[in-house]
mmCIF file of N, CA, C and O in Angstrom:
data_model
loop_
_atom_site.group_PDB
_atom_site.id
_atom_site.type_symbol
_atom_site.label_atom_id
_atom_site.label_comp_id
_atom_site.label_asym_id
_atom_site.label_seq_id
_atom_site.Cartn_x
_atom_site.Cartn_y
_atom_site.Cartn_z
ATOM 1 N N MET T 1 68.588 -32.036 -58.160
ATOM 2 C CA MET T 1 68.972 -30.974 -57.248
ATOM 3 C C MET T 1 67.769 -30.621 -56.379
ATOM 4 O O MET T 1 66.639 -30.692 -56.810
ATOM 5 N N THR T 2 68.071 -30.228 -55.164
ATOM 6 C CA THR T 2 67.018 -29.838 -54.237
ATOM 7 C C THR T 2 67.264 -28.413 -53.757
ATOM 8 O O THR T 2 68.396 -27.932 -53.737
ATOM 9 N N ALA T 3 66.204 -27.777 -53.354
ATOM 10 C CA ALA T 3 66.312 -26.427 -52.824
ATOM 11 C C ALA T 3 66.830 -26.493 -51.381
ATOM 12 O O ALA T 3 66.620 -27.486 -50.687
ATOM 13 N N PRO T 4 67.509 -25.447 -50.915
ATOM 14 C CA PRO T 4 68.038 -25.467 -49.549
ATOM 15 C C PRO T 4 66.962 -25.649 -48.482
ATOM 16 O O PRO T 4 67.231 -26.214 -47.431
ATOM 17 N N ASP T 5 65.740 -25.212 -48.748
ATOM 18 C CA ASP T 5 64.695 -25.360 -47.739
ATOM 19 C C ASP T 5 64.164 -26.786 -47.670
ATOM 20 O O ASP T 5 63.393 -27.114 -46.775
ATOM 21 N N GLN T 6 64.568 -27.664 -48.591
ATOM 22 C CA GLN T 6 64.128 -29.046 -48.562
ATOM 23 C C GLN T 6 65.083 -29.940 -47.777
ATOM 24 O O GLN T 6 64.769 -31.083 -47.518
ATOM 25 N N HIS T 7 66.231 -29.410 -47.405
ATOM 26 C CA HIS T 7 67.203 -30.186 -46.650
ATOM 27 C C HIS T 7 66.778 -30.291 -45.188
ATOM 28 O O HIS T 7 66.058 -29.448 -44.669
ATOM 29 N N LYS T 8 67.277 -31.326 -44.524
ATOM 30 C CA LYS T 8 67.006 -31.492 -43.104
ATOM 31 C C LYS T 8 67.699 -30.352 -42.346
ATOM 32 O O LYS T 8 68.881 -30.069 -42.586
ATOM 33 N N PRO T 9 67.004 -29.692 -41.418
ATOM 34 C CA PRO T 9 67.627 -28.576 -40.704
ATOM 35 C C PRO T 9 68.763 -29.051 -39.803
ATOM 36 O O PRO T 9 68.741 -30.163 -39.276
ATOM 37 N N THR T 10 69.745 -28.202 -39.650
ATOM 38 C CA THR T 10 70.891 -28.510 -38.811
ATOM 39 C C THR T 10 70.500 -28.359 -37.349
ATOM 40 O O THR T 10 69.763 -27.453 -36.983
ATOM 41 N N ASN T 11 71.003 -29.255 -36.520
ATOM 42 C CA ASN T 11 70.717 -29.187 -35.097
ATOM 43 C C ASN T 11 71.560 -28.071 -34.476
ATOM 44 O O ASN T 11 72.770 -28.218 -34.301
ATOM 45 N N ARG T 12 70.934 -26.970 -34.164
ATOM 46 C CA ARG T 12 71.624 -25.779 -33.649
ATOM 47 C C ARG T 12 72.303 -26.062 -32.306
ATOM 48 O O ARG T 12 73.369 -25.535 -32.012
ATOM 49 N N LYS T 13 71.705 -26.916 -31.486
ATOM 50 C CA LYS T 13 72.273 -27.225 -30.172
ATOM 51 C C LYS T 13 73.646 -27.867 -30.322
ATOM 52 O O LYS T 13 74.592 -27.506 -29.616
ATOM 53 N N TRP T 14 73.770 -28.822 -31.253
ATOM 54 C CA TRP T 14 75.048 -29.497 -31.430
ATOM 55 C C TRP T 14 76.101 -28.564 -32.021
ATOM 56 O O TRP T 14 77.290 -28.679 -31.715
ATOM 57 N N LEU T 15 75.680 -27.639 -32.870
ATOM 58 C CA LEU T 15 76.628 -26.661 -33.415
ATOM 59 C C LEU T 15 77.162 -25.757 -32.316
ATOM 60 O O LEU T 15 78.354 -25.438 -32.273
ATOM 61 N N ARG T 16 76.294 -25.334 -31.419
ATOM 62 C CA ARG T 16 76.721 -24.478 -30.305
ATOM 63 C C ARG T 16 77.659 -25.231 -29.372
ATOM 64 O O ARG T 16 78.686 -24.686 -28.953
ATOM 65 N N ILE T 17 77.319 -26.475 -29.063
ATOM 66 C CA ILE T 17 78.178 -27.268 -28.191
ATOM 67 C C ILE T 17 79.545 -27.465 -28.840
ATOM 68 O O ILE T 17 80.589 -27.332 -28.186
ATOM 69 N N GLY T 18 79.558 -27.757 -30.130
ATOM 70 C CA GLY T 18 80.823 -27.941 -30.838
ATOM 71 C C GLY T 18 81.682 -26.687 -30.847
ATOM 72 O O GLY T 18 82.900 -26.763 -30.684
ATOM 73 N N ALA T 19 81.057 -25.542 -31.010
ATOM 74 C CA ALA T 19 81.812 -24.288 -31.015
ATOM 75 C C ALA T 19 82.405 -23.992 -29.641
ATOM 76 O O ALA T 19 83.564 -23.571 -29.529
ATOM 77 N N VAL T 20 81.639 -24.218 -28.590
ATOM 78 C CA VAL T 20 82.132 -23.950 -27.239
ATOM 79 C C VAL T 20 83.242 -24.933 -26.863
ATOM 80 O O VAL T 20 84.266 -24.538 -26.282
ATOM 81 N N VAL T 21 83.086 -26.199 -27.213
ATOM 82 C CA VAL T 21 84.126 -27.195 -26.934
ATOM 83 C C VAL T 21 85.398 -26.866 -27.723
ATOM 84 O O VAL T 21 86.502 -26.939 -27.186
ATOM 85 N N SER T 22 85.248 -26.467 -28.959
ATOM 86 C CA SER T 22 86.413 -26.088 -29.772
ATOM 87 C C SER T 22 87.119 -24.875 -29.179
ATOM 88 O O SER T 22 88.359 -24.833 -29.134
ATOM 89 N N ALA T 23 86.355 -23.902 -28.722
ATOM 90 C CA ALA T 23 86.959 -22.721 -28.103
ATOM 91 C C ALA T 23 87.703 -23.110 -26.829
ATOM 92 O O ALA T 23 88.807 -22.597 -26.560
ATOM 93 N N ALA T 24 87.136 -24.021 -26.043
ATOM 94 C CA ALA T 24 87.805 -24.466 -24.817
ATOM 95 C C ALA T 24 89.107 -25.191 -25.149
ATOM 96 O O ALA T 24 90.126 -25.002 -24.467
ATOM 97 N N ILE T 25 89.102 -25.998 -26.190
ATOM 98 C CA ILE T 25 90.317 -26.710 -26.590
ATOM 99 C C ILE T 25 91.381 -25.719 -27.052
ATOM 100 O O ILE T 25 92.563 -25.864 -26.730
ATOM 101 N N ILE T 26 90.985 -24.697 -27.784
ATOM 102 C CA ILE T 26 91.938 -23.679 -28.238
ATOM 103 C C ILE T 26 92.561 -22.961 -27.044
ATOM 104 O O ILE T 26 93.775 -22.724 -26.998
ATOM 105 N N VAL T 27 91.744 -22.625 -26.053
ATOM 106 C CA VAL T 27 92.267 -21.942 -24.864
ATOM 107 C C VAL T 27 93.224 -22.859 -24.114
ATOM 108 O O VAL T 27 94.288 -22.415 -23.644
ATOM 109 N N LEU T 28 92.876 -24.128 -23.970
ATOM 110 C CA LEU T 28 93.762 -25.064 -23.284
ATOM 111 C C LEU T 28 95.075 -25.247 -24.035
ATOM 112 O O LEU T 28 96.146 -25.343 -23.419
ATOM 113 N N MET T 29 95.012 -25.303 -25.360
ATOM 114 C CA MET T 29 96.247 -25.430 -26.135
ATOM 115 C C MET T 29 97.116 -24.186 -25.969
ATOM 116 O O MET T 29 98.341 -24.289 -25.904
ATOM 117 N N ALA T 30 96.506 -23.021 -25.888
ATOM 118 C CA ALA T 30 97.281 -21.796 -25.708
ATOM 119 C C ALA T 30 97.878 -21.739 -24.311
ATOM 120 O O ALA T 30 99.018 -21.299 -24.130
ATOM 121 N N ALA T 31 97.122 -22.197 -23.315
ATOM 122 C CA ALA T 31 97.598 -22.107 -21.941
ATOM 123 C C ALA T 31 98.698 -23.123 -21.640
ATOM 124 O O ALA T 31 99.621 -22.830 -20.878
ATOM 125 N N PHE T 32 98.604 -24.319 -22.217
ATOM 126 C CA PHE T 32 99.543 -25.383 -21.886
ATOM 127 C C PHE T 32 100.379 -25.835 -23.073
ATOM 128 O O PHE T 32 100.943 -26.919 -23.048
ATOM 129 N N GLY T 33 100.453 -25.015 -24.099
ATOM 130 C CA GLY T 33 101.210 -25.384 -25.288
ATOM 131 C C GLY T 33 102.706 -25.312 -25.061
ATOM 132 O O GLY T 33 103.194 -24.704 -24.099
ATOM 133 N N ASN T 34 103.459 -25.936 -25.940
ATOM 134 C CA ASN T 34 104.921 -25.933 -25.813
ATOM 135 C C ASN T 34 105.518 -24.917 -26.785
ATOM 136 O O ASN T 34 106.254 -25.251 -27.697
ATOM 137 N N HIS T 35 105.170 -23.667 -26.586
ATOM 138 C CA HIS T 35 105.683 -22.605 -27.441
ATOM 139 C C HIS T 35 106.195 -21.470 -26.568
ATOM 140 O O HIS T 35 105.842 -21.350 -25.403
ATOM 141 N N GLU T 36 107.041 -20.655 -27.156
ATOM 142 C CA GLU T 36 107.580 -19.507 -26.442
ATOM 143 C C GLU T 36 106.942 -18.249 -26.988
ATOM 144 O O GLU T 36 106.511 -18.184 -28.126
ATOM 145 N N GLY T 37 106.887 -17.235 -26.163
ATOM 146 C CA GLY T 37 106.293 -15.983 -26.590
ATOM 147 C C GLY T 37 104.814 -15.947 -26.283
ATOM 148 O O GLY T 37 104.184 -16.957 -25.954
ATOM 149 N N ARG T 38 104.242 -14.770 -26.397
ATOM 150 C CA ARG T 38 102.851 -14.582 -26.028
ATOM 151 C C ARG T 38 101.936 -14.268 -27.211
ATOM 152 O O ARG T 38 100.729 -14.260 -27.059
ATOM 153 N N VAL T 39 102.493 -14.012 -28.372
ATOM 154 C CA VAL T 39 101.671 -13.632 -29.518
ATOM 155 C C VAL T 39 100.715 -14.762 -29.891
ATOM 156 O O VAL T 39 99.530 -14.529 -30.153
ATOM 157 N N GLU T 40 101.204 -15.994 -29.860
ATOM 158 C CA GLU T 40 100.344 -17.137 -30.176
ATOM 159 C C GLU T 40 99.189 -17.239 -29.186
ATOM 160 O O GLU T 40 98.069 -17.577 -29.548
ATOM 161 N N ASN T 41 99.481 -16.972 -27.916
ATOM 162 C CA ASN T 41 98.427 -17.022 -26.899
ATOM 163 C C ASN T 41 97.361 -15.973 -27.178
ATOM 164 O O ASN T 41 96.165 -16.270 -27.101
ATOM 165 N N TYR T 42 97.772 -14.764 -27.480
ATOM 166 C CA TYR T 42 96.803 -13.693 -27.720
ATOM 167 C C TYR T 42 95.920 -14.004 -28.925
ATOM 168 O O TYR T 42 94.714 -13.812 -28.884
ATOM 169 N N VAL T 43 96.531 -14.492 -29.984
ATOM 170 C CA VAL T 43 95.766 -14.835 -31.182
ATOM 171 C C VAL T 43 94.785 -15.966 -30.873
ATOM 172 O O VAL T 43 93.618 -15.925 -31.273
ATOM 173 N N SER T 44 95.233 -16.963 -30.128
ATOM 174 C CA SER T 44 94.358 -18.083 -29.766
ATOM 175 C C SER T 44 93.197 -17.617 -28.905
ATOM 176 O O SER T 44 92.060 -18.058 -29.095
ATOM 177 N N TYR T 45 93.469 -16.738 -27.954
ATOM 178 C CA TYR T 45 92.400 -16.227 -27.092
ATOM 179 C C TYR T 45 91.394 -15.400 -27.881
ATOM 180 O O TYR T 45 90.185 -15.477 -27.632
ATOM 181 N N VAL T 46 91.880 -14.625 -28.833
ATOM 182 C CA VAL T 46 90.969 -13.822 -29.661
ATOM 183 C C VAL T 46 90.084 -14.736 -30.512
ATOM 184 O O VAL T 46 88.874 -14.523 -30.614
ATOM 185 N N ILE T 47 90.667 -15.758 -31.111
ATOM 186 C CA ILE T 47 89.885 -16.686 -31.931
ATOM 187 C C ILE T 47 88.840 -17.399 -31.085
ATOM 188 O O ILE T 47 87.671 -17.511 -31.476
ATOM 189 N N ALA T 48 89.231 -17.871 -29.902
ATOM 190 C CA ALA T 48 88.285 -18.550 -29.018
ATOM 191 C C ALA T 48 87.186 -17.591 -28.565
ATOM 192 O O ALA T 48 86.000 -17.961 -28.511
ATOM 193 N N GLY T 49 87.548 -16.362 -28.274
ATOM 194 C CA GLY T 49 86.557 -15.366 -27.875
ATOM 195 C C GLY T 49 85.569 -15.052 -28.994
ATOM 196 O O GLY T 49 84.368 -14.898 -28.747
ATOM 197 N N LEU T 50 86.061 -14.967 -30.211
ATOM 198 C CA LEU T 50 85.173 -14.726 -31.348
ATOM 199 C C LEU T 50 84.216 -15.892 -31.567
ATOM 200 O O LEU T 50 83.053 -15.681 -31.929
ATOM 201 N N MET T 51 84.690 -17.104 -31.335
ATOM 202 C CA MET T 51 83.809 -18.263 -31.474
ATOM 203 C C MET T 51 82.688 -18.221 -30.434
ATOM 204 O O MET T 51 81.519 -18.457 -30.754
ATOM 205 N N VAL T 52 83.050 -17.913 -29.199
ATOM 206 C CA VAL T 52 82.034 -17.830 -28.144
ATOM 207 C C VAL T 52 81.097 -16.656 -28.413
ATOM 208 O O VAL T 52 79.882 -16.766 -28.218
ATOM 209 N N LEU T 53 81.629 -15.544 -28.886
ATOM 210 C CA LEU T 53 80.786 -14.395 -29.223
ATOM 211 C C LEU T 53 79.794 -14.743 -30.322
ATOM 212 O O LEU T 53 78.627 -14.348 -30.264
ATOM 213 N N ALA T 54 80.235 -15.513 -31.317
ATOM 214 C CA ALA T 54 79.329 -15.928 -32.386
ATOM 215 C C ALA T 54 78.198 -16.796 -31.844
ATOM 216 O O ALA T 54 77.042 -16.665 -32.271
ATOM 217 N N VAL T 55 78.501 -17.658 -30.880
ATOM 218 C CA VAL T 55 77.459 -18.498 -30.273
ATOM 219 C C VAL T 55 76.467 -17.635 -29.504
ATOM 220 O O VAL T 55 75.248 -17.824 -29.605
ATOM 221 N N VAL T 56 76.975 -16.666 -28.755
ATOM 222 C CA VAL T 56 76.098 -15.793 -27.967
ATOM 223 C C VAL T 56 75.219 -14.936 -28.873
ATOM 224 O O VAL T 56 74.009 -14.803 -28.632
ATOM 225 N N VAL T 57 75.793 -14.379 -29.931
ATOM 226 C CA VAL T 57 75.016 -13.547 -30.856
ATOM 227 C C VAL T 57 73.970 -14.400 -31.570
ATOM 228 O O VAL T 57 72.821 -13.973 -31.734
ATOM 229 N N ASP T 58 74.340 -15.603 -31.971
ATOM 230 C CA ASP T 58 73.381 -16.487 -32.629
ATOM 231 C C ASP T 58 72.228 -16.831 -31.696
ATOM 232 O O ASP T 58 71.067 -16.819 -32.102
ATOM 233 N N ALA T 59 72.536 -17.117 -30.432
ATOM 234 C CA ALA T 59 71.481 -17.445 -29.467
ATOM 235 C C ALA T 59 70.573 -16.243 -29.233
ATOM 236 O O ALA T 59 69.344 -16.385 -29.152
ATOM 237 N N ALA T 60 71.147 -15.047 -29.136
ATOM 238 C CA ALA T 60 70.342 -13.843 -28.920
ATOM 239 C C ALA T 60 69.456 -13.548 -30.128
ATOM 240 O O ALA T 60 68.276 -13.195 -29.962
ATOM 241 N N MET T 61 70.002 -13.704 -31.315
ATOM 242 C CA MET T 61 69.209 -13.453 -32.520
ATOM 243 C C MET T 61 68.101 -14.495 -32.667
ATOM 244 O O MET T 61 66.982 -14.171 -33.081
ATOM 245 N N HIS T 62 68.400 -15.731 -32.306
ATOM 246 C CA HIS T 62 67.372 -16.780 -32.386
ATOM 247 C C HIS T 62 66.261 -16.509 -31.365
ATOM 248 O O HIS T 62 65.074 -16.675 -31.670
ATOM 249 N N ARG T 63 66.647 -16.084 -30.176
ATOM 250 C CA ARG T 63 65.651 -15.789 -29.141
ATOM 251 C C ARG T 63 64.788 -14.579 -29.528
ATOM 252 O O ARG T 63 63.596 -14.525 -29.192
ATOM 253 N N ALA T 64 65.379 -13.606 -30.217
ATOM 254 C CA ALA T 64 64.653 -12.414 -30.622
ATOM 255 C C ALA T 64 63.801 -12.646 -31.875
ATOM 256 O O ALA T 64 63.047 -11.769 -32.275
ATOM 257 N N GLY T 65 63.954 -13.803 -32.489
ATOM 258 C CA GLY T 65 63.165 -14.114 -33.667
ATOM 259 C C GLY T 65 63.755 -13.617 -34.963
ATOM 260 O O GLY T 65 63.079 -13.606 -35.993
ATOM 261 N N LEU T 66 65.014 -13.218 -34.937
ATOM 262 C CA LEU T 66 65.647 -12.707 -36.155
ATOM 263 C C LEU T 66 66.294 -13.819 -36.970
ATOM 264 O O LEU T 66 66.697 -13.614 -38.098
ATOM 265 N N ARG T 67 66.425 -14.997 -36.386
ATOM 266 C CA ARG T 67 66.937 -16.180 -37.087
ATOM 267 C C ARG T 67 65.988 -17.320 -36.831
ATOM 268 O O ARG T 67 65.365 -17.429 -35.799
ATOM 269 N N ASP T 68 65.893 -18.201 -37.804
ATOM 270 C CA ASP T 68 65.002 -19.352 -37.582
ATOM 271 C C ASP T 68 65.760 -20.559 -37.163
ATOM 272 O O ASP T 68 66.882 -20.691 -37.129
#
């Protein structure tokens, strides 16, 4: 077994890109999906917004030195 600090660090840039691309795909699926009603759209937009918000908060915390 190894300690968590001995593992190779995760590439933060690729995680951010993946989150933003995933959020864009969710928005596109909500906008052009084959469903009726608007509740699914609202939920999809909220989820995509939370993903983008998490990326922005992570970037701000990293820039402020609160995350490594």
